[in-house]
PDB file of C-alpha atoms and ligand atoms in Angstrom:
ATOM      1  CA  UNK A   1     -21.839  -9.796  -3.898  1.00  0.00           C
ATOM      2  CA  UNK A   2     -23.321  -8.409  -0.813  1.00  0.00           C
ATOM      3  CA  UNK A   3     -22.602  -4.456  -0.312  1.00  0.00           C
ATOM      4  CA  UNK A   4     -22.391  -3.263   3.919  1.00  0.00           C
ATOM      5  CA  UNK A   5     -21.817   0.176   4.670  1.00  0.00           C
ATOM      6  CA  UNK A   6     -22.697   0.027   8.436  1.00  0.00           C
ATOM      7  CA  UNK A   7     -20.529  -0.967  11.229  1.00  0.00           C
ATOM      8  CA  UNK A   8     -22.415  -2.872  13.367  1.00  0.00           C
ATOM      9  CA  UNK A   9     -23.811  -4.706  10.281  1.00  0.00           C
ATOM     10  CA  UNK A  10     -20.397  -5.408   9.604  1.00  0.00           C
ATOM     11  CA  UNK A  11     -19.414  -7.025  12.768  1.00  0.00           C
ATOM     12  CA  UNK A  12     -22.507  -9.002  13.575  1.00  0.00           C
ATOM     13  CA  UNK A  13     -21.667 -11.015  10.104  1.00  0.00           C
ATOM     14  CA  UNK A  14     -17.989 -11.458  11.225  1.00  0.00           C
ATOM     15  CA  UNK A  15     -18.969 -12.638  13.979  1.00  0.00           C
ATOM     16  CA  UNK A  16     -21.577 -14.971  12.808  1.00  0.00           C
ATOM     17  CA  UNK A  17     -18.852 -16.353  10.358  1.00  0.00           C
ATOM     18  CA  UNK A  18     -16.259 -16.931  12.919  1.00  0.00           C
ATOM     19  CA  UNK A  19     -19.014 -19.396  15.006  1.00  0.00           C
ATOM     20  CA  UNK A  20     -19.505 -20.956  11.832  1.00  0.00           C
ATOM     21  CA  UNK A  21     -16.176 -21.793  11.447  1.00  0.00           C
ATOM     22  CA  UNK A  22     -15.856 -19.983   8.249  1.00  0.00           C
ATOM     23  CA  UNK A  23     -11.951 -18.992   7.238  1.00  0.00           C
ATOM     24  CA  UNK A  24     -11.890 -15.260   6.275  1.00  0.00           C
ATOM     25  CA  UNK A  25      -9.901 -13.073   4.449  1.00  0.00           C
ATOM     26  CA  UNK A  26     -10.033  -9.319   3.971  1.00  0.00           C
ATOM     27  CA  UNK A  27      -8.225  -7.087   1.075  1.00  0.00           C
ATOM     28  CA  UNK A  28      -8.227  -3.341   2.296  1.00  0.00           C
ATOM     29  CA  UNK A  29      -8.224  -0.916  -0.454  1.00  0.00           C
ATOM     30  CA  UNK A  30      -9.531   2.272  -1.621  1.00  0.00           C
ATOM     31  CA  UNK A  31     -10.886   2.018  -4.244  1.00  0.00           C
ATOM     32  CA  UNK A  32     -10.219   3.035  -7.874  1.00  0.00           C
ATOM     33  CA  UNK A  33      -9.079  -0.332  -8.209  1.00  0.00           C
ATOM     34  CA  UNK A  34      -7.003  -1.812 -10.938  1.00  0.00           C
ATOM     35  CA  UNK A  35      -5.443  -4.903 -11.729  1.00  0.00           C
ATOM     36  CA  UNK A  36      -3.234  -4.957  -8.975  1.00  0.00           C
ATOM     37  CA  UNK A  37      -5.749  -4.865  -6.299  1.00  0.00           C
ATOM     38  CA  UNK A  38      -7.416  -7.644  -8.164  1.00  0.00           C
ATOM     39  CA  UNK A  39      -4.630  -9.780  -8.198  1.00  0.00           C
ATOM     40  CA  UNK A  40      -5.127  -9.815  -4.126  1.00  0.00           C
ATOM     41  CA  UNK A  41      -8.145 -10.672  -4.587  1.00  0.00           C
ATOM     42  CA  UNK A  42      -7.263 -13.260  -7.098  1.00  0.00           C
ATOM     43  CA  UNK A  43      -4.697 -14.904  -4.869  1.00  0.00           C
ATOM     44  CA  UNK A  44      -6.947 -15.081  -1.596  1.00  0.00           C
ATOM     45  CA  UNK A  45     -10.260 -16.092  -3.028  1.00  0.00           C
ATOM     46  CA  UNK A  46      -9.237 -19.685  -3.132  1.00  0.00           C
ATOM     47  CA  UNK A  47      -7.107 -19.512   0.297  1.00  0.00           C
ATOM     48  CA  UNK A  48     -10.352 -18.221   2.254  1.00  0.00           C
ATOM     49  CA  UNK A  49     -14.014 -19.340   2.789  1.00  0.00           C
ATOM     50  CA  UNK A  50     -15.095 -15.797   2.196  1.00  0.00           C
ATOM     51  CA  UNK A  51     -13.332 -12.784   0.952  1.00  0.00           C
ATOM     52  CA  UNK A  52     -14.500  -9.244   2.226  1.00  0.00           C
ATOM     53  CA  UNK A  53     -12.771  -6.394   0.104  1.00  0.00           C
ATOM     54  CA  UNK A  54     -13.491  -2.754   1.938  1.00  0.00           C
ATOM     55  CA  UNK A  55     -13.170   0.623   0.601  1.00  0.00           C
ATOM     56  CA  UNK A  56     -12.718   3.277   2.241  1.00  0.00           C
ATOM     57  CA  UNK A  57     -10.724   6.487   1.386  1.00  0.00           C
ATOM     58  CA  UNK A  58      -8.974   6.925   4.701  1.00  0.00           C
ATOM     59  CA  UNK A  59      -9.028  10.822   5.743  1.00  0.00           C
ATOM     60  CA  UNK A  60      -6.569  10.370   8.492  1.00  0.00           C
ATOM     61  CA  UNK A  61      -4.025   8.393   6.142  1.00  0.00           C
ATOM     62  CA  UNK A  62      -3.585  11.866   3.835  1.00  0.00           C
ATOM     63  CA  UNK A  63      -1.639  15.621   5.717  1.00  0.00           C
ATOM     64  CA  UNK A  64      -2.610  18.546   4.859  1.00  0.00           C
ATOM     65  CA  UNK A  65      -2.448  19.507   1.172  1.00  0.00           C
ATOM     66  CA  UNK A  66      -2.293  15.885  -0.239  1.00  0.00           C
ATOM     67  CA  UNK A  67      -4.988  14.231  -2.391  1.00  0.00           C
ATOM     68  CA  UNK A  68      -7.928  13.537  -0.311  1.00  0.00           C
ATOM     69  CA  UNK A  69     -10.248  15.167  -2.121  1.00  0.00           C
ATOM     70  CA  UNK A  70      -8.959  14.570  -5.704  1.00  0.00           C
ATOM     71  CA  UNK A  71      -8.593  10.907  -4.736  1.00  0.00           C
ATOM     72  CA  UNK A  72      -9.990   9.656  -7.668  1.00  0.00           C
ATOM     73  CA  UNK A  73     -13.143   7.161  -7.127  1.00  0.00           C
ATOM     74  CA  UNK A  74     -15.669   5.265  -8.981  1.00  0.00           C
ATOM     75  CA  UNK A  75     -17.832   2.652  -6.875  1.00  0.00           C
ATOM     76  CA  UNK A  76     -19.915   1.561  -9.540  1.00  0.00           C
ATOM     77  CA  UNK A  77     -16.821   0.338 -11.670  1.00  0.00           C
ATOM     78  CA  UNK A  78     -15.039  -1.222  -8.075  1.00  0.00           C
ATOM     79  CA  UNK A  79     -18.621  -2.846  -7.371  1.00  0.00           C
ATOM     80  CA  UNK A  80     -18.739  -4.268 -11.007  1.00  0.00           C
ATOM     81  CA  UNK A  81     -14.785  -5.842 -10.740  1.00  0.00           C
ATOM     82  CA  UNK A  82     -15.197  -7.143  -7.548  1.00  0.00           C
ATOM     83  CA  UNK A  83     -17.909  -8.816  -8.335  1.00  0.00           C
ATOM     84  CA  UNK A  84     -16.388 -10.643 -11.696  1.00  0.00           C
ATOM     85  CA  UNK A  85     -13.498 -11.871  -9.025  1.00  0.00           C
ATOM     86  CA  UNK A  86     -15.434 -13.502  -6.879  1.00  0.00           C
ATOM     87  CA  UNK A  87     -15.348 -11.498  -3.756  1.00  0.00           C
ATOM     88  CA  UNK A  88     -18.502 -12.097  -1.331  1.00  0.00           C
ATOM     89  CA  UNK A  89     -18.536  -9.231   0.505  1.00  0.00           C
ATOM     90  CA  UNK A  90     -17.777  -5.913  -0.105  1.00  0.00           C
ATOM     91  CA  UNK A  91     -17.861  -3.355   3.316  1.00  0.00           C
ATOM     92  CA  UNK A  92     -17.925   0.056   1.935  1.00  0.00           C
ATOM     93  CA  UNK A  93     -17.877   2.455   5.584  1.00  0.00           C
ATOM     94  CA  UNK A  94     -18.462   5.598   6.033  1.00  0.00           C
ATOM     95  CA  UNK A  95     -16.183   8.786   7.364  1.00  0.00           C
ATOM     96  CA  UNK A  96     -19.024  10.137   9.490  1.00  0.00           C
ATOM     97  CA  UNK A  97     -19.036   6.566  10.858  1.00  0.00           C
ATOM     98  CA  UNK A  98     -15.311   5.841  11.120  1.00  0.00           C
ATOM     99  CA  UNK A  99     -14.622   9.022  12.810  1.00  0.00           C
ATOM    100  CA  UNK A 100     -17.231  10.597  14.718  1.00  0.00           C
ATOM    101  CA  UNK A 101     -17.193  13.430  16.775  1.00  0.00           C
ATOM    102  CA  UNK A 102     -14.869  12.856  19.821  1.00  0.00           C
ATOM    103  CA  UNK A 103     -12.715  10.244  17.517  1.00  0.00           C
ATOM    104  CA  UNK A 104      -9.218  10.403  19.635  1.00  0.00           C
ATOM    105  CA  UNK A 105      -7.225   6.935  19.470  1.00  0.00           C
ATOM    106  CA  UNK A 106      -4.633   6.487  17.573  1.00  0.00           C
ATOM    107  CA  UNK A 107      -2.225   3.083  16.454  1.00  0.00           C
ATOM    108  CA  UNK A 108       1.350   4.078  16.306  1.00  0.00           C
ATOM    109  CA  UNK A 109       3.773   2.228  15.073  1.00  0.00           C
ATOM    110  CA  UNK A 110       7.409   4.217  16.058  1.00  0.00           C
ATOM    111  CA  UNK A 111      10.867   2.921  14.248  1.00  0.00           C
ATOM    112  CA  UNK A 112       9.787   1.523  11.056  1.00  0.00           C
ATOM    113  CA  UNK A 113       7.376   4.446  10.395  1.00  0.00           C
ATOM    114  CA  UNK A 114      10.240   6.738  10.546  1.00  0.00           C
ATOM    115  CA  UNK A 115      12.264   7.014   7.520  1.00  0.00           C
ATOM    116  CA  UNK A 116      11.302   6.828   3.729  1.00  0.00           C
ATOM    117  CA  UNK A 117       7.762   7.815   3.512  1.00  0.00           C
ATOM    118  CA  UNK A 118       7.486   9.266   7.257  1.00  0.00           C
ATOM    119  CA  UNK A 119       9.781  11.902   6.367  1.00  0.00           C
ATOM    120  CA  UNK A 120       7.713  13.666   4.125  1.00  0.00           C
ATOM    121  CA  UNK A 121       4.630  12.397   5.376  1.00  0.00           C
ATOM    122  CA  UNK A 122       5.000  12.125   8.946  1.00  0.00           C
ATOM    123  CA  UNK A 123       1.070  11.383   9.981  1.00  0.00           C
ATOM    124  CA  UNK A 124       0.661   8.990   7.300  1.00  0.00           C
ATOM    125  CA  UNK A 125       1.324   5.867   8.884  1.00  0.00           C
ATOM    126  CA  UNK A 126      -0.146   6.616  11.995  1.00  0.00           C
ATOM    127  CA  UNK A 127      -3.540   6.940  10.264  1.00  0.00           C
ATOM    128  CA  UNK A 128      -2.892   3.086   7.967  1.00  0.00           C
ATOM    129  CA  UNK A 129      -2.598   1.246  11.266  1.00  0.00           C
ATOM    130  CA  UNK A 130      -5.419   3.091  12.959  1.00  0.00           C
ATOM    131  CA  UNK A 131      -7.931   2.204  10.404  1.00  0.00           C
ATOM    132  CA  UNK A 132      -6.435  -1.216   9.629  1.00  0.00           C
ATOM    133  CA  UNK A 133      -6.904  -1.922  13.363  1.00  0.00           C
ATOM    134  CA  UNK A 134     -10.454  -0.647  12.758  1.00  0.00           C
ATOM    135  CA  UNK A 135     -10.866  -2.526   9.997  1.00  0.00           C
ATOM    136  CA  UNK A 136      -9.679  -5.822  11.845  1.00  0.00           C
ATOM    137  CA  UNK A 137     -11.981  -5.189  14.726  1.00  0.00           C
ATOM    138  CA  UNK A 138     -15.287  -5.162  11.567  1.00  0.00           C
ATOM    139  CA  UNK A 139     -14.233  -7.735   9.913  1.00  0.00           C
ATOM    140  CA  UNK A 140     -12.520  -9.881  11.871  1.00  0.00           C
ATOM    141  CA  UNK A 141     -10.183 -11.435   9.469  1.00  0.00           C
ATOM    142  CA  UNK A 142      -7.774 -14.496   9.873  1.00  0.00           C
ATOM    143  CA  UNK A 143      -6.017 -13.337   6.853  1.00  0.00           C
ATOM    144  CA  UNK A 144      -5.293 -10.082   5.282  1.00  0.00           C
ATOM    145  CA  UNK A 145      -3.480  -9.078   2.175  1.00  0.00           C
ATOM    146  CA  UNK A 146      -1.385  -5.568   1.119  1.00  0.00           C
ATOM    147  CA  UNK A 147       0.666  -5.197  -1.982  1.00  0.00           C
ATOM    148  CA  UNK A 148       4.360  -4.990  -1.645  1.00  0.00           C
ATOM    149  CA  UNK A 149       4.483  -1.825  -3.931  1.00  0.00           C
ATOM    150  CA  UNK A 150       3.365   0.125  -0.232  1.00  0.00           C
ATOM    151  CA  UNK A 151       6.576  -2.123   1.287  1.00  0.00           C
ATOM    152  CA  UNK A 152       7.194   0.108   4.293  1.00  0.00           C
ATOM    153  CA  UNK A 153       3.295   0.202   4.813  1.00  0.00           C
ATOM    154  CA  UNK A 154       3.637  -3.599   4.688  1.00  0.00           C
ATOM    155  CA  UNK A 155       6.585  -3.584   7.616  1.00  0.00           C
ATOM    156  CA  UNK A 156       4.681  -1.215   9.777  1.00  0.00           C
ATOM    157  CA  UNK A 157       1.812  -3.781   9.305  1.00  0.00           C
ATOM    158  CA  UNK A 158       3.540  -6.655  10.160  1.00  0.00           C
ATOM    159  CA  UNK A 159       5.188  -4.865  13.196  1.00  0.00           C
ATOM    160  CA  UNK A 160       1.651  -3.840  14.653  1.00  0.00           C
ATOM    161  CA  UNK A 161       0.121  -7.560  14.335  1.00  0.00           C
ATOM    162  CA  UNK A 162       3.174  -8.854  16.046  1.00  0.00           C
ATOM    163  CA  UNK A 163       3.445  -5.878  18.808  1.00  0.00           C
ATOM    164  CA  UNK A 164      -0.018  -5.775  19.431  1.00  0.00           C
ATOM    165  CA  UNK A 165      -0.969  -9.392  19.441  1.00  0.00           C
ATOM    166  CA  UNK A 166      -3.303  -9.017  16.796  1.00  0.00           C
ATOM    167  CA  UNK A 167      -4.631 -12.815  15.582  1.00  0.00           C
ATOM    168  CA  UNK A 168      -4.747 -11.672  11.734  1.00  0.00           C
ATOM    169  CA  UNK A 169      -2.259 -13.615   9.096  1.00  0.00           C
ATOM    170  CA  UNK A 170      -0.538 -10.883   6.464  1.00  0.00           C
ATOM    171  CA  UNK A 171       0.284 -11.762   3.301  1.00  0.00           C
ATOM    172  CA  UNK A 172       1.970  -9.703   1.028  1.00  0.00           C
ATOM    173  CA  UNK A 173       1.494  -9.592  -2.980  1.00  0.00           C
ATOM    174  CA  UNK A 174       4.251  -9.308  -5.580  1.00  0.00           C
ATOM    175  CA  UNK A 175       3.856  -5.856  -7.212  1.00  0.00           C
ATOM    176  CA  UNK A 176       1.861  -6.256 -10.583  1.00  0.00           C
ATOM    177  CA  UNK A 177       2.945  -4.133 -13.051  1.00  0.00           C
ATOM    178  CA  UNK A 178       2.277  -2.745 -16.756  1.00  0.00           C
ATOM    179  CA  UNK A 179       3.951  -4.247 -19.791  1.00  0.00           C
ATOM    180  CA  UNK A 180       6.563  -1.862 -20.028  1.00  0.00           C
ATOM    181  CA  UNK A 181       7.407  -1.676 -16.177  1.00  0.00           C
ATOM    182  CA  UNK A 182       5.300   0.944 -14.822  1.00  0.00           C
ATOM    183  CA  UNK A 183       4.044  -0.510 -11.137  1.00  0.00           C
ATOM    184  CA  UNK A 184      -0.238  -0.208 -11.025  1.00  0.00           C
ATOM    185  CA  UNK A 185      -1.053   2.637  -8.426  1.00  0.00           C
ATOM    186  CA  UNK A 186      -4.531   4.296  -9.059  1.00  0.00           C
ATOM    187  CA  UNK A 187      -2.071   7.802  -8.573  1.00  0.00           C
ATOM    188  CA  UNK A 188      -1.073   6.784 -12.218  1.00  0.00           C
ATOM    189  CA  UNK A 189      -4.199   8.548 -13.545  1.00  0.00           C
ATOM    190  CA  UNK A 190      -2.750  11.782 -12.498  1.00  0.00           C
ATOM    191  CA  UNK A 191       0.260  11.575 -14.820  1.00  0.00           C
ATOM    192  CA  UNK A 192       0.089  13.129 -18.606  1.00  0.00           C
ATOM    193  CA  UNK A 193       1.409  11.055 -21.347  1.00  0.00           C
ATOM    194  CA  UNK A 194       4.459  12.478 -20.643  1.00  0.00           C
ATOM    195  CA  UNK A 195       4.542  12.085 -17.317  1.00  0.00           C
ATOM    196  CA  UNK A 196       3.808   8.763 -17.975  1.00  0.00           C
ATOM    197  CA  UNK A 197       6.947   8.344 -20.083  1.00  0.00           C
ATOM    198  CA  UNK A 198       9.204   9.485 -17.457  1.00  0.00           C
ATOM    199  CA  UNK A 199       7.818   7.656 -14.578  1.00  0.00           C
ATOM    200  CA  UNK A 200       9.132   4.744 -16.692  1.00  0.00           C
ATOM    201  CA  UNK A 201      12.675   5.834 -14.590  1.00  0.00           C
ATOM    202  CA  UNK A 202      11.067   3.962 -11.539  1.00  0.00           C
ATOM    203  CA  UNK A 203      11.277   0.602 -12.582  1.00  0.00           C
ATOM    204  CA  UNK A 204      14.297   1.149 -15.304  1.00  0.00           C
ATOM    205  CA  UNK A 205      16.032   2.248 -12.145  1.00  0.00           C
ATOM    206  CA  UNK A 206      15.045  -0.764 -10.303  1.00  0.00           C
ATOM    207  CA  UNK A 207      16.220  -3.125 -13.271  1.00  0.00           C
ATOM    208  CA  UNK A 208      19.553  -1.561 -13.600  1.00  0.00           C
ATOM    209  CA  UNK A 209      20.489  -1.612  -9.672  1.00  0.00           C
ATOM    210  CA  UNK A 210      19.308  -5.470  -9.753  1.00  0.00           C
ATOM    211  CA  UNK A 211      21.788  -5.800 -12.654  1.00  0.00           C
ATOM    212  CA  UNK A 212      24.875  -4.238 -11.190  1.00  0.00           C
ATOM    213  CA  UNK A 213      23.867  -6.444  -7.898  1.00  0.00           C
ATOM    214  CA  UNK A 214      23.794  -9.787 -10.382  1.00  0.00           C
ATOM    215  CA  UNK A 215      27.203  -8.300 -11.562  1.00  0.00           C
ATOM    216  CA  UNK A 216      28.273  -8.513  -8.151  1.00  0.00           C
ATOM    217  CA  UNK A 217      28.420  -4.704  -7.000  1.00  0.00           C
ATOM    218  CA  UNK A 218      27.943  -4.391  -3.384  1.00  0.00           C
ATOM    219  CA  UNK A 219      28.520  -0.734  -2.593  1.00  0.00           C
ATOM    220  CA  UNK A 220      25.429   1.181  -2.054  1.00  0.00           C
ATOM    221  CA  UNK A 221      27.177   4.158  -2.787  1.00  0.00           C
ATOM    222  CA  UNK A 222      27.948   2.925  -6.800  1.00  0.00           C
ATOM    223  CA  UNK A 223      24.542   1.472  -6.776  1.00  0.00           C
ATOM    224  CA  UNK A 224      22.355   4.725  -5.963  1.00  0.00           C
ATOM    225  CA  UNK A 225      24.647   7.170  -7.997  1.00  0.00           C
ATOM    226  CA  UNK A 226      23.537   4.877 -10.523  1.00  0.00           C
ATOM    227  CA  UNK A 227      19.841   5.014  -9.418  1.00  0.00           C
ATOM    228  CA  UNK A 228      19.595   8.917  -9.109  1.00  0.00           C
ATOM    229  CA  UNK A 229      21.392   9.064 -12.609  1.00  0.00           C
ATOM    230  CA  UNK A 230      18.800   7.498 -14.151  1.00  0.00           C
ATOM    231  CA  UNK A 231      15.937   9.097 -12.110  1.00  0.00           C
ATOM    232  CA  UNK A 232      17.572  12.415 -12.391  1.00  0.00           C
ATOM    233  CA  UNK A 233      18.441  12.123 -16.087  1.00  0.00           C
ATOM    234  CA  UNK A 234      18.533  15.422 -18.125  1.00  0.00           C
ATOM    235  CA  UNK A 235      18.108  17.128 -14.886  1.00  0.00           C
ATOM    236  CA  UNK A 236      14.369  17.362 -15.600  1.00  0.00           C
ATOM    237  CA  UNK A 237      12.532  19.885 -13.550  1.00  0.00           C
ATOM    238  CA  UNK A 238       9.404  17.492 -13.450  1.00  0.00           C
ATOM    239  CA  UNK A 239      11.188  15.018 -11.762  1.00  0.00           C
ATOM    240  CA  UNK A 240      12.072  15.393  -8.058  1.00  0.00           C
ATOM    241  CA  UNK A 241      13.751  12.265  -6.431  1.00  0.00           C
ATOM    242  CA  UNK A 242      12.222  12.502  -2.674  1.00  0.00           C
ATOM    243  CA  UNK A 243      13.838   9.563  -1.618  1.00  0.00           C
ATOM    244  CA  UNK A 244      16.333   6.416  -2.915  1.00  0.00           C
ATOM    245  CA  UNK A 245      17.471   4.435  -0.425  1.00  0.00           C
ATOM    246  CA  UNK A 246      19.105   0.602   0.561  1.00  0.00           C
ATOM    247  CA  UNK A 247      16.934  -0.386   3.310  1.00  0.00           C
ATOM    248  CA  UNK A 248      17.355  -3.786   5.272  1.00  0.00           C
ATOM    249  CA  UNK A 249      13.948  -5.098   4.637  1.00  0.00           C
ATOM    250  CA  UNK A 250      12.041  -6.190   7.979  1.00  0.00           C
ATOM    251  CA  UNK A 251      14.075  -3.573  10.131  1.00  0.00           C
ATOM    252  CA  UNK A 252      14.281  -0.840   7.089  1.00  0.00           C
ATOM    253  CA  UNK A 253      17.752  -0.057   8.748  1.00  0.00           C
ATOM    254  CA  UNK A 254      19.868   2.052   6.415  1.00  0.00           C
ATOM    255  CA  UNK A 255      22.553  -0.498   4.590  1.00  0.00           C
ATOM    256  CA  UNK A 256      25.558   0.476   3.376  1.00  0.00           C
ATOM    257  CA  UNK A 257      26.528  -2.836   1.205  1.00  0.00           C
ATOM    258  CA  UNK A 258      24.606  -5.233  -0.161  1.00  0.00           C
ATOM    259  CA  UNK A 259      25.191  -8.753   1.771  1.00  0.00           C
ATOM    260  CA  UNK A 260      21.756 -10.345   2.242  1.00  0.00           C
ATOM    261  CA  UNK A 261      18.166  -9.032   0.838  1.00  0.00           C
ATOM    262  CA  UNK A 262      18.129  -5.621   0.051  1.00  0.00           C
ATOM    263  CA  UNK A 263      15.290  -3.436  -0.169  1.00  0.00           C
ATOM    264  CA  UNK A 264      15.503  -0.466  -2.635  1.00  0.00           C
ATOM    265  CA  UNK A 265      13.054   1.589  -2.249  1.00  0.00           C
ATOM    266  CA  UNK A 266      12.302   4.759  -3.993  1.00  0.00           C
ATOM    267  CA  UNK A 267       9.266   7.569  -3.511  1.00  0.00           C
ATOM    268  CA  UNK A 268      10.021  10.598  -6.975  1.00  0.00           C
ATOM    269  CA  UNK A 269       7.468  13.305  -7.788  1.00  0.00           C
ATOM    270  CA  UNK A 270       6.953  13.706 -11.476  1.00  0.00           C
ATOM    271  CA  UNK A 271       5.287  16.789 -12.108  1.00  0.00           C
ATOM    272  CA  UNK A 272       3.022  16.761  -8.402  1.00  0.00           C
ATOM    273  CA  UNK A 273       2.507  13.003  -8.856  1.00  0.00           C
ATOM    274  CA  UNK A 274       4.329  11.720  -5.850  1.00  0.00           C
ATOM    275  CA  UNK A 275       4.782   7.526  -7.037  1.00  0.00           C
ATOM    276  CA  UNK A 276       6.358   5.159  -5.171  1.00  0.00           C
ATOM    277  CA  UNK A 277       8.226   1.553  -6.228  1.00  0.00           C
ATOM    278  CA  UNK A 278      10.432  -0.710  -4.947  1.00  0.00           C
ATOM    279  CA  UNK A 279      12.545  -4.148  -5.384  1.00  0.00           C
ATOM    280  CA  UNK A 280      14.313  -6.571  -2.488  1.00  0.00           C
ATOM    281  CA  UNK A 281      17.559  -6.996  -4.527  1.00  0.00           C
TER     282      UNK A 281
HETATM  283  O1  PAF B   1      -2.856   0.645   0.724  1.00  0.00           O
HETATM  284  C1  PAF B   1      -3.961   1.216   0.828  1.00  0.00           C
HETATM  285  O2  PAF B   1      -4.744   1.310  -0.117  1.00  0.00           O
HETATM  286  C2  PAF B   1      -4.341   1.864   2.149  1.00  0.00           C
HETATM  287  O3  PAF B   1      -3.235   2.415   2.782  1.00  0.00           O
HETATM  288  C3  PAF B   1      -5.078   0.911   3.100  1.00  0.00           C
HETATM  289  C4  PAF B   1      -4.211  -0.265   3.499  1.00  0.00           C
HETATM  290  C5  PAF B   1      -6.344   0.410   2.423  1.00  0.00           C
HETATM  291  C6  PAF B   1      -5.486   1.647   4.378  1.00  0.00           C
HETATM  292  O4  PAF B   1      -6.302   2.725   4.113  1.00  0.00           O
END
């Protein structure tokens, strides 16, 4: 696996591939990567000619007092996995590069970004599409993947490919998940074993909506009474619901009743772990 940190390194081979012909896909993480990540990678390897995975810990993605510098990282691990999966390129870039002195353009995306996660972290998406727009300009993709576990990062995706005209394909990945539910994020490592235990409320909260849906209950109301219960049970001061809501899923327009494809998404702190997880009922 070839390693490119610089830019213009970066783009020169795109653009080599491209007159060659060559069908390329990138998978934009990171880092920290776990099984979910290499599940993209997985999925595309045999759908592309080459497959470029970048890593980058994106300062403009994170407001002030979030993660950025606990982030965790380890390159030599990433370097190592990518490598057993088969990816041929891996474009590592650097801050001082991405945003140098004078950096002032921005990619906005305006109604999707709004709710759910732009509520309490209202810069966040504005700083995904501006270095995913960077990182289509390096790479030049035809195809790239996201997991669905970011869904709303997904939609705001989607929306800036079709808004802007950007020639890119976007796939989205199943979330892959632990045995006993728990959705991959590399914000896992944060929780104790405790912590652990009680983020289980994610997913069993996801299960039983999806079951009173199969039952054939259509009120959002019943259904996210029954989502905060379980989130919210004991009324555990570790656990903080920030957000469970029906979304429609393209639009992420509030819904009221369930009639077509549903998204429920959720975003609860345990502890100061903020985790995210979602289902299309
Ligand atoms: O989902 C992520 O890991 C990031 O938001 C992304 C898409 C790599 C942009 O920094």
């Amino acid at each position: 696996m070839r390693i490119i940190e610089k830019l213009d390194e970066m783009q020169q081979q795109a653009e080599s591939w491209r007159r060659q012909g060559k069908h390329v896909a990138l998978v934009p993480t990171m880092g920290y990567l776990h099984q979910g990540h290499l599940a993209l990678m997985k999925f595309v390897r045999p759908r592309a000619d080459l497959v470029v995975a970048s890593i980058f810990v994106n300062p403009t993605q994170f407001g002030p007092g979030e993660d950025l510098d606990k982030y965790p990282r380890d390159t030599s691990r990433d370097v190592k996995l990518l490598g057993d999966v088969g990816v041929d390129v891996l474009f590592i870039p650097h801050a001082e590069e991405m945003y140098p002195d004078q950096f002032q353009t921005y990619v906005e995306v305006k109604k999707v970004t709004q709710p759910l996660c732009g509520i309490s972290r209202p810069t966040h998406f504005r700083g995904v599409t501006t270095v995913v727009s960077k990182l289509f300009h390096l790479v030049k993709p035809h195809t790239a993947i996201f997991g669905e576990k970011d869904f709303q990062q997904l939609v705001t995706i989607r929306r800036m490919v079709k808004d802007l005209n950007m020639d890119v394909e976007i796939m989205g990945h199943p979330i892959v998940r632990e045995d006993d539910g728990l959705a991959l994020s590399s914000r896992n490592v944060y929780l104790t074993t405790e912590q652990r235990r009680k983020a289980l409320r994610l997913s069993q909260s996801l299960d039983a909506a999806e079951d009173l849906v199969k039952k054939g209950e259509r009120s959002g109301n019943v259904i996210l009474q029954r989502v905060r219960e379980i989130l919210a049970e004991d009324q555990d001061e570790d656990v903080r619901i920030d957000y469970a809501e029906l979304r429609q899923p393209e639009t992420l327009e509030q819904v009221d009743h369930v009639e077509g494809p549903t998204l429920l998404a959720l975003a609860v702190f345990i502890g100061s772990t903020r985790l995210i997880d979602n289902r299309v009922l």
